């Protein structure tokens, strides 16, 4: 964060004779001319406060700990069929296009208007001193002024902080104001604070003020909508794209505003900047953006057309009429079709099995003289595979290599998949060996295709060899283990299958699901081990897994022969087991939310994971499996791990009431008074996985969601009883607990048995866990414990 220079923080008090307006230029507007021929006069003896100048670029949200730079572990994305479009393009938004998006005028008194000298002096002293203090002392100073300070006084202080570019101090003053009994909602001030926060990238603080406006029944100003969308889009790696879309939609549907072209283009660019497999879900939002551009009579950029066609080509069901309409509109606008458009057209035709149109588009590409992209070859390979000519697909793959076009990961995935489905064993194995020798990453899909081939052909020995080879090169997953488990059950090796199933169940990164449990149930039934089959049946009933009728009948007949009767699952009172309770406590400490339901006394747990984090991607699958019976039926019916959303919620249940009462008060996160008694190794592990990270140095950092210094002190003392010495910093609204050196090693030894493998192998994956708090100046725990006063909400 660009902090105010020392001279700004330690400047003298505002002059009582201050007459000039607090000239803060309007963002997204042209610079003020040097000479104004005519200017409307200010209201008598009032200061009209205009908006601060927009920064040249929003600051990237960074996480720093002990002034050490942390390089984010980007990881390599799978090269899917068609990477994101328009990477690095400059057409979307420029500062010059952001013309005057006005906000309500905010007026504050001049200091000399106050009749009391003592009041002028105290307000001037607050303006001078407050920006230099950290959070706890800041609040303590304001609390000491309650006997005399009024809303107008506090507003003047907040505006002064905005004027000197100390937006965090202005937000603290504003937050303190709204908790006072004399406060009356000031829409203009709220708008100005929100705009300044969003301009600096403090999206969570801005959203807090934004939501408060809506709760007051006011529609935020167009400037607030505009700047907040830009701020969300500027968060690193598209972490807040969904929030940006939400605010953009509200801007049009609730506010009735017509955004500027630059905002439409910026959002559209973000929607198509991901790889095709993930971006295809953004089609509906992209069409909405396009619709708004057209209905607002704005110019449609050629890449808008190309992006929409590209998104349509990745849909499971191709809307050929819509693609044709977009192409026609593109031609009427005078734009020539780029290579991306032709490849998208080929992809759409190949999915439909239309050989004639696909080859016609291919020859069009050849005649254009452009460099032939790998995606065009992949489309043709997929086309002939769908048409029942897999060997033709192999010829196209060889032709690509003969043209000195090096195959990429996507092309190897596609040709191995085609050969495996065609049961061309030798060719598939040869291609797999070539793929492995290329030292490319993301081998797992190709290994799985081979294993499915061996399973279909009952080549169980080769399947086991491929399983072992895959474990040596790839991160294991549930699909890999499930295929191997199915193979073991088919050959009757129930003992080995039981061992693999136990490994899946114990390994949180792999886990079990309905399919693996049904396979194991079938294995026990085939071995006539009805006692173990009954135990699996009970587990499946608890998890609410679907059980095939034939398996139930075999279990029933087997238990009848042993004079036992299998009882159908009864609707029992649901209860969290010990593991689920500890997992939930760890996630709540890291920032998971619980909200009340319309039915009194019933609560819902909202799980939210980061899409850009590989570790969180694994954690979401694990949590989905561990809380499967607590999820709504729509969430339990997902067939593949890739379908599991990054946000999902539990069913409403009274059993979550205890955790809601302990971790939330008036909707705000707090630390329970008994939290120090609940810090078991499993709780610490899930707290670390959800709200912490590990540096390359071995140091470990945990974010504390909610609470004040008293609660954090109880946590620190509890950790000290486990021989863990830690350091605490305060950044904005969050506390951060750090374990350095040998303490980091000791913490890791405690939590390692419960940490998923993906976290054990990764360091410095910077999670977006409270972006606002990451930019504030730090407060050391030792200082806070010596000079803090409890913050009062009164």
GROMACS .gro file of N, CA and C in nm, residues 160-291:
model
  396
  160UNK      N    1  -1.072   1.531   0.615
  160UNK     CA    2  -0.931   1.570   0.619
  160UNK      C    3  -0.841   1.450   0.589
  161UNK      N    4  -0.873   1.335   0.645
  161UNK     CA    5  -0.793   1.214   0.617
  161UNK      C    6  -0.799   1.178   0.468
  162UNK      N    7  -0.915   1.195   0.407
  162UNK     CA    8  -0.925   1.170   0.263
  162UNK      C    9  -0.839   1.268   0.185
  163UNK      N   10  -0.838   1.394   0.232
  163UNK     CA   11  -0.763   1.497   0.160
  163UNK      C   12  -0.613   1.468   0.160
  164UNK      N   13  -0.562   1.412   0.268
  164UNK     CA   14  -0.418   1.382   0.275
  164UNK      C   15  -0.388   1.240   0.229
  165UNK      N   16  -0.486   1.179   0.163
  165UNK     CA   17  -0.470   1.046   0.104
  165UNK      C   18  -0.450   0.936   0.209
  166UNK      N   19  -0.498   0.957   0.331
  166UNK     CA   20  -0.489   0.854   0.433
  166UNK      C   21  -0.628   0.790   0.444
  167UNK      N   22  -0.661   0.708   0.344
  167UNK     CA   23  -0.796   0.654   0.334
  167UNK      C   24  -0.830   0.554   0.444
  168UNK      N   25  -0.728   0.481   0.493
  168UNK     CA   26  -0.754   0.388   0.603
  168UNK      C   27  -0.800   0.462   0.728
  169UNK      N   28  -0.735   0.575   0.757
  169UNK     CA   29  -0.775   0.654   0.873
  169UNK      C   30  -0.917   0.709   0.855
  170UNK      N   31  -0.949   0.750   0.733
  170UNK     CA   32  -1.084   0.799   0.706
  170UNK      C   33  -1.187   0.688   0.728
  171UNK      N   34  -1.153   0.566   0.686
  171UNK     CA   35  -1.246   0.455   0.704
  171UNK      C   36  -1.264   0.423   0.853
  172UNK      N   37  -1.156   0.433   0.930
  172UNK     CA   38  -1.167   0.406   1.074
  172UNK      C   39  -1.254   0.511   1.142
  173UNK      N   40  -1.238   0.636   1.102
  173UNK     CA   41  -1.322   0.741   1.158
  173UNK      C   42  -1.468   0.715   1.121
  174UNK      N   43  -1.491   0.682   0.995
  174UNK     CA   44  -1.627   0.656   0.948
  174UNK      C   45  -1.687   0.536   1.022
  175UNK      N   46  -1.611   0.428   1.037
  175UNK     CA   47  -1.660   0.309   1.107
  175UNK      C   48  -1.693   0.342   1.253
  176UNK      N   49  -1.612   0.427   1.314
  176UNK     CA   50  -1.639   0.467   1.453
  176UNK      C   51  -1.765   0.552   1.459
  177UNK      N   52  -1.784   0.639   1.363
  177UNK     CA   53  -1.902   0.726   1.361
  177UNK      C   54  -2.031   0.646   1.359
  178UNK      N   55  -2.037   0.543   1.272
  178UNK     CA   56  -2.164   0.472   1.252
  178UNK      C   57  -2.206   0.394   1.376
  179UNK      N   58  -2.115   0.378   1.472
  179UNK     CA   59  -2.150   0.306   1.594
  179UNK      C   60  -2.198   0.400   1.705
  180UNK      N   61  -2.198   0.529   1.677
  180UNK     CA   62  -2.238   0.625   1.780
  180UNK      C   63  -2.389   0.650   1.776
  181UNK      N   64  -2.446   0.681   1.891
  181UNK     CA   65  -2.591   0.696   1.901
  181UNK      C   66  -2.642   0.817   1.824
  182UNK      N   67  -2.554   0.918   1.803
  182UNK     CA   68  -2.598   1.040   1.735
  182UNK      C   69  -2.584   1.032   1.584
  183UNK      N   70  -2.534   0.922   1.532
  183UNK     CA   71  -2.504   0.915   1.388
  183UNK      C   72  -2.631   0.911   1.304
  184UNK      N   73  -2.636   0.991   1.201
  184UNK     CA   74  -2.740   0.988   1.101
  184UNK      C   75  -2.674   0.964   0.965
  185UNK      N   76  -2.730   0.873   0.890
  185UNK     CA   77  -2.664   0.829   0.767
  185UNK      C   78  -2.634   0.946   0.674
  186UNK      N   79  -2.509   0.954   0.629
  186UNK     CA   80  -2.462   1.060   0.538
  186UNK      C   81  -2.421   0.994   0.407
  187UNK      N   82  -2.510   1.001   0.310
  187UNK     CA   83  -2.488   0.931   0.184
  187UNK      C   84  -2.365   0.984   0.111
  188UNK      N   85  -2.347   1.114   0.108
  188UNK     CA   86  -2.233   1.172   0.036
  188UNK      C   87  -2.101   1.129   0.097
  189UNK      N   88  -2.093   1.128   0.231
  189UNK     CA   89  -1.969   1.086   0.297
  189UNK      C   90  -1.943   0.938   0.272
  190UNK      N   91  -2.047   0.854   0.286
  190UNK     CA   92  -2.030   0.711   0.260
  190UNK      C   93  -1.981   0.688   0.118
  191UNK      N   94  -2.035   0.762   0.023
  191UNK     CA   95  -1.994   0.747  -0.116
  191UNK      C   96  -1.848   0.783  -0.134
  192UNK      N   97  -1.806   0.895  -0.073
  192UNK     CA   98  -1.668   0.939  -0.088
  192UNK      C   99  -1.571   0.841  -0.024
  193UNK      N  100  -1.604   0.790   0.093
  193UNK     CA  101  -1.516   0.694   0.159
  193UNK      C  102  -1.507   0.566   0.076
  194UNK      N  103  -1.621   0.516   0.029
  194UNK     CA  104  -1.621   0.393  -0.051
  194UNK      C  105  -1.539   0.409  -0.179
  195UNK      N  106  -1.555   0.523  -0.246
  195UNK     CA  107  -1.482   0.545  -0.371
  195UNK      C  108  -1.330   0.547  -0.347
  196UNK      N  109  -1.289   0.614  -0.243
  196UNK     CA  110  -1.145   0.623  -0.214
  196UNK      C  111  -1.087   0.487  -0.177
  197UNK      N  112  -1.161   0.410  -0.100
  197UNK     CA  113  -1.114   0.277  -0.062
  197UNK      C  114  -1.101   0.186  -0.183
  198UNK      N  115  -1.202   0.188  -0.269
  198UNK     CA  116  -1.198   0.102  -0.387
  198UNK      C  117  -1.086   0.142  -0.481
  199UNK      N  118  -1.063   0.273  -0.491
  199UNK     CA  119  -0.955   0.320  -0.578
  199UNK      C  120  -0.820   0.268  -0.533
  200UNK      N  121  -0.804   0.246  -0.402
  200UNK     CA  122  -0.679   0.193  -0.348
  200UNK      C  123  -0.676   0.042  -0.345
  201UNK      N  124  -0.783  -0.022  -0.391
  201UNK     CA  125  -0.786  -0.168  -0.392
  201UNK      C  126  -0.835  -0.230  -0.264
  202UNK      N  127  -0.889  -0.150  -0.171
  202UNK     CA  128  -0.942  -0.204  -0.046
  202UNK      C  129  -1.087  -0.249  -0.070
  203UNK      N  130  -1.102  -0.359  -0.144
  203UNK     CA  131  -1.234  -0.396  -0.192
  203UNK      C  132  -1.328  -0.440  -0.079
  204UNK      N  133  -1.275  -0.507   0.022
  204UNK     CA  134  -1.362  -0.555   0.130
  204UNK      C  135  -1.416  -0.439   0.214
  205UNK      N  136  -1.330  -0.342   0.242
  205UNK     CA  137  -1.376  -0.226   0.319
  205UNK      C  138  -1.476  -0.144   0.237
  206UNK      N  139  -1.446  -0.130   0.108
  206UNK     CA  140  -1.539  -0.058   0.021
  206UNK      C  141  -1.673  -0.131   0.015
  207UNK      N  142  -1.668  -0.265   0.004
  207UNK     CA  143  -1.794  -0.341  -0.005
  207UNK      C  144  -1.874  -0.328   0.124
  208UNK      N  145  -1.805  -0.315   0.236
  208UNK     CA  146  -1.874  -0.297   0.363
  208UNK      C  147  -1.956  -0.167   0.363
  209UNK      N  148  -1.894  -0.059   0.316
  209UNK     CA  149  -1.965   0.069   0.307
  209UNK      C  150  -2.075   0.061   0.201
  210UNK      N  151  -2.045  -0.004   0.090
  210UNK     CA  152  -2.141  -0.020  -0.020
  210UNK      C  153  -2.267  -0.092   0.029
  211UNK      N  154  -2.248  -0.203   0.100
  211UNK     CA  155  -2.363  -0.279   0.152
  211UNK      C  156  -2.442  -0.198   0.254
  212UNK      N  157  -2.371  -0.114   0.332
  212UNK     CA  158  -2.440  -0.031   0.431
  212UNK      C  159  -2.533   0.069   0.362
  213UNK      N  160  -2.491   0.122   0.247
  213UNK     CA  161  -2.578   0.214   0.172
  213UNK      C  162  -2.707   0.143   0.131
  214UNK      N  163  -2.693   0.021   0.081
  214UNK     CA  164  -2.810  -0.052   0.036
  214UNK      C  165  -2.903  -0.084   0.153
  215UNK      N  166  -2.845  -0.117   0.269
  215UNK     CA  167  -2.928  -0.145   0.386
  215UNK      C  168  -3.006  -0.021   0.430
  216UNK      N  169  -2.951   0.097   0.400
  216UNK     CA  170  -3.020   0.221   0.433
  216UNK      C  171  -3.127   0.257   0.330
  217UNK      N  172  -3.143   0.170   0.230
  217UNK     CA  173  -3.243   0.196   0.128
  217UNK      C  174  -3.197   0.292   0.021
  218UNK      N  175  -3.065   0.318   0.013
  218UNK     CA  176  -3.012   0.411  -0.087
  218UNK      C  177  -2.944   0.332  -0.198
  219UNK      N  178  -2.952   0.382  -0.318
  219UNK     CA  179  -2.881   0.324  -0.431
  219UNK      C  180  -2.746   0.392  -0.441
  220UNK      N  181  -2.635   0.319  -0.431
  220UNK     CA  182  -2.503   0.382  -0.440
  220UNK      C  183  -2.486   0.461  -0.568
  221UNK      N  184  -2.400   0.560  -0.564
  221UNK     CA  185  -2.375   0.644  -0.680
  221UNK      C  186  -2.310   0.565  -0.791
  222UNK      N  187  -2.323   0.616  -0.912
  222UNK     CA  188  -2.263   0.549  -1.027
  222UNK      C  189  -2.112   0.536  -1.010
  223UNK      N  190  -2.050   0.636  -0.951
  223UNK     CA  191  -1.905   0.631  -0.930
  223UNK      C  192  -1.866   0.514  -0.842
  224UNK      N  193  -1.947   0.488  -0.738
  224UNK     CA  194  -1.914   0.379  -0.647
  224UNK      C  195  -1.924   0.246  -0.718
  225UNK      N  196  -2.031   0.226  -0.795
  225UNK     CA  197  -2.043   0.104  -0.873
  225UNK      C  198  -1.924   0.088  -0.966
  226UNK      N  199  -1.893   0.195  -1.039
  226UNK     CA  200  -1.787   0.189  -1.140
  226UNK      C  201  -1.652   0.154  -1.078
  227UNK      N  202  -1.614   0.228  -0.974
  227UNK     CA  203  -1.482   0.208  -0.916
  227UNK      C  204  -1.473   0.072  -0.847
  228UNK      N  205  -1.582   0.024  -0.786
  228UNK     CA  206  -1.579  -0.105  -0.717
  228UNK      C  207  -1.564  -0.219  -0.817
  229UNK      N  208  -1.630  -0.210  -0.932
  229UNK     CA  209  -1.612  -0.313  -1.034
  229UNK      C  210  -1.467  -0.315  -1.081
  230UNK      N  211  -1.411  -0.197  -1.108
  230UNK     CA  212  -1.270  -0.189  -1.151
  230UNK      C  213  -1.178  -0.246  -1.044
  231UNK      N  214  -1.207  -0.217  -0.918
  231UNK     CA  215  -1.124  -0.269  -0.809
  231UNK      C  216  -1.130  -0.420  -0.803
  232UNK      N  217  -1.249  -0.477  -0.815
  232UNK     CA  218  -1.262  -0.624  -0.815
  232UNK      C  219  -1.187  -0.685  -0.933
  233UNK      N  220  -1.198  -0.623  -1.050
  233UNK     CA  221  -1.129  -0.678  -1.167
  233UNK      C  222  -0.978  -0.667  -1.153
  234UNK      N  223  -0.930  -0.574  -1.069
  234UNK     CA  224  -0.786  -0.553  -1.054
  234UNK      C  225  -0.723  -0.645  -0.952
  235UNK      N  226  -0.804  -0.720  -0.879
  235UNK     CA  227  -0.748  -0.815  -0.782
  235UNK      C  228  -0.674  -0.923  -0.859
  236UNK      N  229  -0.559  -0.962  -0.810
  236UNK     CA  230  -0.468  -1.050  -0.883
  236UNK      C  231  -0.535  -1.181  -0.925
  237UNK      N  232  -0.506  -1.222  -1.048
  237UNK     CA  233  -0.544  -1.352  -1.104
  237UNK      C  234  -0.695  -1.375  -1.105
  238UNK      N  235  -0.771  -1.270  -1.117
  238UNK     CA  236  -0.915  -1.285  -1.132
  238UNK      C  237  -0.986  -1.345  -1.014
  239UNK      N  238  -0.935  -1.320  -0.892
  239UNK     CA  239  -0.993  -1.382  -0.774
  239UNK      C  240  -1.135  -1.334  -0.746
  240UNK      N  241  -1.165  -1.213  -0.788
  240UNK     CA  242  -1.294  -1.153  -0.753
  240UNK      C  243  -1.381  -1.127  -0.875
  241UNK      N  244  -1.367  -1.210  -0.978
  241UNK     CA  245  -1.446  -1.190  -1.100
  241UNK      C  246  -1.595  -1.204  -1.071
  242UNK      N  247  -1.632  -1.300  -0.989
  242UNK     CA  248  -1.774  -1.319  -0.959
  242UNK      C  249  -1.831  -1.197  -0.888
  243UNK      N  250  -1.756  -1.139  -0.794
  243UNK     CA  251  -1.804  -1.019  -0.725
  243UNK      C  252  -1.814  -0.902  -0.822
  244UNK      N  253  -1.718  -0.891  -0.915
  244UNK     CA  254  -1.725  -0.784  -1.014
  244UNK      C  255  -1.851  -0.796  -1.100
  245UNK      N  256  -1.885  -0.919  -1.138
  245UNK     CA  257  -2.006  -0.941  -1.218
  245UNK      C  258  -2.131  -0.904  -1.137
  246UNK      N  259  -2.130  -0.939  -1.009
  246UNK     CA  260  -2.246  -0.907  -0.924
  246UNK      C  261  -2.269  -0.757  -0.915
  247UNK      N  262  -2.162  -0.681  -0.890
  247UNK     CA  263  -2.175  -0.535  -0.879
  247UNK      C  264  -2.213  -0.474  -1.014
  248UNK      N  265  -2.156  -0.526  -1.122
  248UNK     CA  266  -2.190  -0.477  -1.257
  248UNK      C  267  -2.338  -0.498  -1.285
  249UNK      N  268  -2.390  -0.616  -1.251
  249UNK     CA  269  -2.532  -0.644  -1.276
  249UNK      C  270  -2.621  -0.554  -1.190
  250UNK      N  271  -2.581  -0.533  -1.064
  250UNK     CA  272  -2.657  -0.444  -0.977
  250UNK      C  273  -2.654  -0.300  -1.030
  251UNK      N  274  -2.542  -0.260  -1.086
  251UNK     CA  275  -2.529  -0.125  -1.138
  251UNK      C  276  -2.633  -0.099  -1.246
  252UNK      N  277  -2.662  -0.199  -1.327
  252UNK     CA  278  -2.757  -0.184  -1.437
  252UNK      C  279  -2.900  -0.209  -1.389
  253UNK      N  280  -2.920  -0.318  -1.313
  253UNK     CA  281  -3.055  -0.359  -1.279
  253UNK      C  282  -3.112  -0.284  -1.160
  254UNK      N  283  -3.029  -0.254  -1.062
  254UNK     CA  284  -3.077  -0.184  -0.944
  254UNK      C  285  -3.058  -0.033  -0.957
  255UNK      N  286  -2.943   0.008  -1.007
  255UNK     CA  287  -2.916   0.151  -1.018
  255UNK      C  288  -2.971   0.215  -1.142
  256UNK      N  289  -2.996   0.134  -1.246
  256UNK     CA  290  -3.044   0.192  -1.371
  256UNK      C  291  -2.939   0.274  -1.444
  257UNK      N  292  -2.811   0.255  -1.409
  257UNK     CA  293  -2.703   0.330  -1.472
  257UNK      C  294  -2.663   0.266  -1.605
  258UNK      N  295  -2.598   0.342  -1.689
  258UNK     CA  296  -2.543   0.293  -1.813
  258UNK      C  297  -2.391   0.305  -1.805
  259UNK      N  298  -2.322   0.197  -1.776
  259UNK     CA  299  -2.175   0.205  -1.759
  259UNK      C  300  -2.107   0.253  -1.886
  260UNK      N  301  -1.989   0.305  -1.868
  260UNK     CA  302  -1.910   0.351  -1.981
  260UNK      C  303  -1.855   0.231  -2.056
  261UNK      N  304  -1.819   0.252  -2.181
  261UNK     CA  305  -1.772   0.144  -2.268
  261UNK      C  306  -1.650   0.074  -2.209
  262UNK      N  307  -1.561   0.152  -2.146
  262UNK     CA  308  -1.441   0.092  -2.090
  262UNK      C  309  -1.474  -0.013  -1.984
  263UNK      N  310  -1.580   0.011  -1.906
  263UNK     CA  311  -1.617  -0.085  -1.802
  263UNK      C  312  -1.673  -0.213  -1.865
  264UNK      N  313  -1.760  -0.198  -1.965
  264UNK     CA  314  -1.811  -0.316  -2.036
  264UNK      C  315  -1.694  -0.399  -2.090
  265UNK      N  316  -1.602  -0.333  -2.157
  265UNK     CA  317  -1.490  -0.404  -2.220
  265UNK      C  318  -1.400  -0.470  -2.118
  266UNK      N  319  -1.375  -0.402  -2.006
  266UNK     CA  320  -1.288  -0.459  -1.903
  266UNK      C  321  -1.348  -0.587  -1.844
  267UNK      N  322  -1.478  -0.583  -1.815
  267UNK     CA  323  -1.542  -0.701  -1.760
  267UNK      C  324  -1.544  -0.814  -1.862
  268UNK      N  325  -1.575  -0.782  -1.987
  268UNK     CA  326  -1.578  -0.887  -2.090
  268UNK      C  327  -1.441  -0.950  -2.106
  269UNK      N  328  -1.339  -0.868  -2.104
  269UNK     CA  329  -1.203  -0.921  -2.117
  269UNK      C  330  -1.171  -1.019  -2.005
  270UNK      N  331  -1.212  -0.985  -1.882
  270UNK     CA  332  -1.189  -1.075  -1.769
  270UNK      C  333  -1.265  -1.206  -1.786
  271UNK      N  334  -1.383  -1.200  -1.844
  271UNK     CA  335  -1.465  -1.320  -1.861
  271UNK      C  336  -1.405  -1.418  -1.959
  272UNK      N  337  -1.331  -1.371  -2.057
  272UNK     CA  338  -1.275  -1.460  -2.159
  272UNK      C  339  -1.125  -1.479  -2.143
  273UNK      N  340  -1.068  -1.435  -2.031
  273UNK     CA  341  -0.924  -1.444  -2.012
  273UNK      C  342  -0.879  -1.576  -1.953
  274UNK      N  343  -0.975  -1.661  -1.912
  274UNK     CA  344  -0.939  -1.792  -1.859
  274UNK      C  345  -0.937  -1.894  -1.972
  275UNK      N  346  -0.888  -2.015  -1.942
  275UNK     CA  347  -0.887  -2.119  -2.042
  275UNK      C  348  -1.028  -2.163  -2.075
  276UNK      N  349  -1.044  -2.223  -2.193
  276UNK     CA  350  -1.177  -2.254  -2.242
  276UNK      C  351  -1.260  -2.339  -2.150
  277UNK      N  352  -1.196  -2.440  -2.086
  277UNK     CA  353  -1.272  -2.530  -2.001
  277UNK      C  354  -1.337  -2.462  -1.884
  278UNK      N  355  -1.276  -2.355  -1.833
  278UNK     CA  356  -1.332  -2.284  -1.718
  278UNK      C  357  -1.413  -2.162  -1.762
  279UNK      N  358  -1.372  -2.101  -1.873
  279UNK     CA  359  -1.440  -1.979  -1.918
  279UNK      C  360  -1.576  -2.007  -1.979
  280UNK      N  361  -1.602  -2.131  -2.021
  280UNK     CA  362  -1.728  -2.160  -2.090
  280UNK      C  363  -1.850  -2.133  -2.001
  281UNK      N  364  -1.831  -2.137  -1.870
  281UNK     CA  365  -1.942  -2.111  -1.779
  281UNK      C  366  -1.976  -1.962  -1.772
  282UNK      N  367  -1.891  -1.878  -1.831
  282UNK     CA  368  -1.914  -1.734  -1.828
  282UNK      C  369  -1.995  -1.684  -1.947
  283UNK      N  370  -2.049  -1.775  -2.028
  283UNK     CA  371  -2.117  -1.734  -2.150
  283UNK      C  372  -2.237  -1.644  -2.121
  284UNK      N  373  -2.319  -1.682  -2.023
  284UNK     CA  374  -2.440  -1.605  -1.996
  284UNK      C  375  -2.406  -1.461  -1.957
  285UNK      N  376  -2.305  -1.445  -1.870
  285UNK     CA  377  -2.264  -1.310  -1.829
  285UNK      C  378  -2.205  -1.233  -1.947
  286UNK      N  379  -2.127  -1.301  -2.030
  286UNK     CA  380  -2.068  -1.234  -2.146
  286UNK      C  381  -2.175  -1.186  -2.243
  287UNK      N  382  -2.279  -1.267  -2.262
  287UNK     CA  383  -2.389  -1.226  -2.349
  287UNK      C  384  -2.461  -1.105  -2.290
  288UNK      N  385  -2.471  -1.099  -2.156
  288UNK     CA  386  -2.536  -0.985  -2.092
  288UNK      C  387  -2.455  -0.857  -2.114
  289UNK      N  388  -2.323  -0.868  -2.105
  289UNK     CA  389  -2.237  -0.752  -2.129
  289UNK      C  390  -2.254  -0.705  -2.274
  290UNK      N  391  -2.253  -0.800  -2.367
  290UNK     CA  392  -2.270  -0.766  -2.509
  290UNK      C  393  -2.406  -0.698  -2.532
  291UNK      N  394  -2.511  -0.751  -2.470
  291UNK     CA  395  -2.644  -0.693  -2.483
  291UNK      C  396  -2.645  -0.548  -2.434
   0.00000   0.00000   0.00000
